[in-house]
Amino acid sequence: MKMRAGYSIFLLILSLTVCNAGKLSNTFYKNTCPQVEKIVREIIQIHTRNNPSLGAQLIRMQFHDCFVRGCDASVLLDTVSNSKAEKEAIPNQSLGGFDVIDDIKAAIERVCPKVVSCADILALAARDAISSPFKKSMWSVQLGRRDGRVSLATEISGNLPSPFANFTSLVQLFKGKGLNVNDLVVLSGAHTLGDSRCGAFSRRLYNFTRKGDADPSLDPTYAKILRKKCPNPASPAITVEMDPGSSLSFDNHYYDILLQKKGLFVSDAALLTDKNSNKIVTRLQRSRSLFFTAFAKSMKKMAAIGVLTGNAGEIRQNCRVVNP
């Protein structure tokens, strides 16, 4: 009986261990690399002093990673042989911040070798780059992701939200990632940061219905300003703020310009075409604190899309290449 009872306890402990190994946790590295968050935060603080747009770069990188194959750091992998990696696909060619992730990974490997995944580093770095001006963490990051071993440029199409997408397409895409309409509207608020190349919206200015016309859902005065900044045909060298006057500040100003019909993309304007979505936009526009709370909640969901945990994937020693 004693042996059977002991064996039962052993099985219970084993089952709990296996279960916990497959979950994300706020204390995942408590025993294996307790200083990981401190290391990431300090390096991000150094880089943001010289690059105030780093928050926009890293949050975009995290979105693009999680929406393709899940949050497995596949966007960080370099091309191998003739198989182009995700970062080579056109929507990802404007991503920035890879060097920052490399710096963080190198620093962590010196202290905790072969322990912390690149996927977790990206999640922490994006959070800290956004949080840096606030001198506090804007949301908690659960950890325990592992890194994927596959990165294909061919998988980008159909997985990343297009700037030309209508509301129905956006909802379907987000639903496929386990996200709802509220998440769609809230996460679109990240467009308060950064800029865009003219080609992502020039059709709205010059040839919206292929008749040489402008998009009627875009404020005419703002469209005129954009045409001056972005001559036709669009030059890849010219960029425009996505949230004019507030592109370096993480706030709810995006919803102000959205309600003024100054959203830069078709996908921005699409948020006003649905009654429920429009109501969410209005609520978020009225309260910055509500936006921050909602963004933290949606980021937690987004950062858990298709994660590899337990024994799946690997812990890359170099974020740009899979382990030998």
Short mmCIF file of N, CA, C and O in Angstrom, two decimals, residues 61 86 97 106 124 137 150 161 164-165 190 202 215 236 245 248 259 269 274 278 310 321:
data_model
loop_
_atom_site.label_atom_id
_atom_site.label_comp_id
_atom_site.label_asym_id
_atom_site.label_seq_id
_atom_site.Cartn_x
_atom_site.Cartn_y
_atom_site.Cartn_z
N MET A 61 7.31 44.31 -35.01
CA MET A 61 8.00 43.05 -35.21
C MET A 61 7.29 41.92 -34.46
O MET A 61 7.14 40.81 -35.00
N GLU A 86 10.96 34.68 -43.47
CA GLU A 86 9.86 35.64 -43.33
C GLU A 86 10.31 37.08 -43.50
O GLU A 86 9.62 37.91 -44.09
N GLY A 97 14.98 46.80 -35.83
CA GLY A 97 15.22 46.44 -34.44
C GLY A 97 15.87 45.08 -34.25
O GLY A 97 16.07 44.64 -33.11
N ALA A 106 22.72 38.27 -26.82
CA ALA A 106 24.14 38.08 -26.48
C ALA A 106 24.38 38.32 -24.99
O ALA A 106 25.12 37.57 -24.34
N LEU A 124 9.43 40.60 -24.38
CA LEU A 124 9.87 41.52 -23.33
C LEU A 124 10.39 42.83 -23.93
O LEU A 124 10.09 43.92 -23.42
N SER A 137 6.36 49.30 -16.40
CA SER A 137 5.88 48.32 -17.38
C SER A 137 4.41 48.58 -17.67
O SER A 137 3.59 48.64 -16.76
N VAL A 150 11.39 26.96 -38.29
CA VAL A 150 11.00 27.18 -39.68
C VAL A 150 10.60 28.64 -39.88
O VAL A 150 9.90 29.23 -39.06
N PRO A 161 -2.30 41.13 -41.46
CA PRO A 161 -3.37 42.04 -41.88
C PRO A 161 -2.86 42.98 -42.97
O PRO A 161 -1.79 43.57 -42.85
N PHE A 164 -4.86 47.23 -46.94
CA PHE A 164 -5.97 47.42 -47.86
C PHE A 164 -7.21 46.60 -47.47
O PHE A 164 -8.21 46.60 -48.19
N ALA A 165 -7.15 45.92 -46.33
CA ALA A 165 -8.23 45.00 -45.93
C ALA A 165 -9.48 45.73 -45.48
O ALA A 165 -9.41 46.78 -44.83
N ALA A 190 -2.01 50.48 -31.86
CA ALA A 190 -0.55 50.54 -31.97
C ALA A 190 -0.13 51.41 -33.15
O ALA A 190 1.04 51.82 -33.24
N SER A 202 -1.22 54.90 -51.03
CA SER A 202 -1.30 55.85 -52.15
C SER A 202 -2.53 55.63 -53.04
O SER A 202 -3.04 56.59 -53.63
N ASP A 215 -10.23 58.14 -52.04
CA ASP A 215 -11.13 57.41 -51.15
C ASP A 215 -12.04 58.42 -50.44
O ASP A 215 -11.55 59.28 -49.70
N PRO A 236 9.39 54.51 -52.46
CA PRO A 236 9.66 53.72 -51.25
C PRO A 236 10.54 54.46 -50.25
O PRO A 236 10.68 54.03 -49.10
N GLY A 245 1.54 63.95 -35.74
CA GLY A 245 1.77 64.74 -34.55
C GLY A 245 1.94 63.95 -33.28
O GLY A 245 2.26 64.51 -32.22
N LEU A 248 5.43 59.36 -32.02
CA LEU A 248 6.45 58.86 -31.09
C LEU A 248 5.88 58.69 -29.68
O LEU A 248 6.62 58.36 -28.76
N LEU A 259 -11.50 59.08 -35.89
CA LEU A 259 -12.84 59.68 -35.92
C LEU A 259 -12.88 60.95 -36.76
O LEU A 259 -13.95 61.40 -37.17
N ALA A 269 -9.65 52.92 -41.65
CA ALA A 269 -10.99 53.45 -41.93
C ALA A 269 -12.06 52.36 -41.77
O ALA A 269 -13.21 52.65 -41.41
N ASP A 274 -18.28 49.40 -39.11
CA ASP A 274 -19.10 48.46 -38.34
C ASP A 274 -19.60 49.15 -37.07
O ASP A 274 -18.83 49.85 -36.39
N ASN A 278 -17.19 50.70 -34.27
CA ASN A 278 -17.23 52.17 -34.13
C ASN A 278 -17.43 52.57 -32.67
O ASN A 278 -16.82 53.53 -32.19
N GLY A 310 6.96 23.65 -23.47
CA GLY A 310 7.39 22.30 -23.08
C GLY A 310 8.62 21.87 -23.84
O GLY A 310 9.67 22.51 -23.79
N VAL A 321 19.63 32.18 -36.39
CA VAL A 321 19.79 30.84 -37.00
C VAL A 321 19.31 29.77 -36.04
O VAL A 321 19.40 29.92 -34.81
#
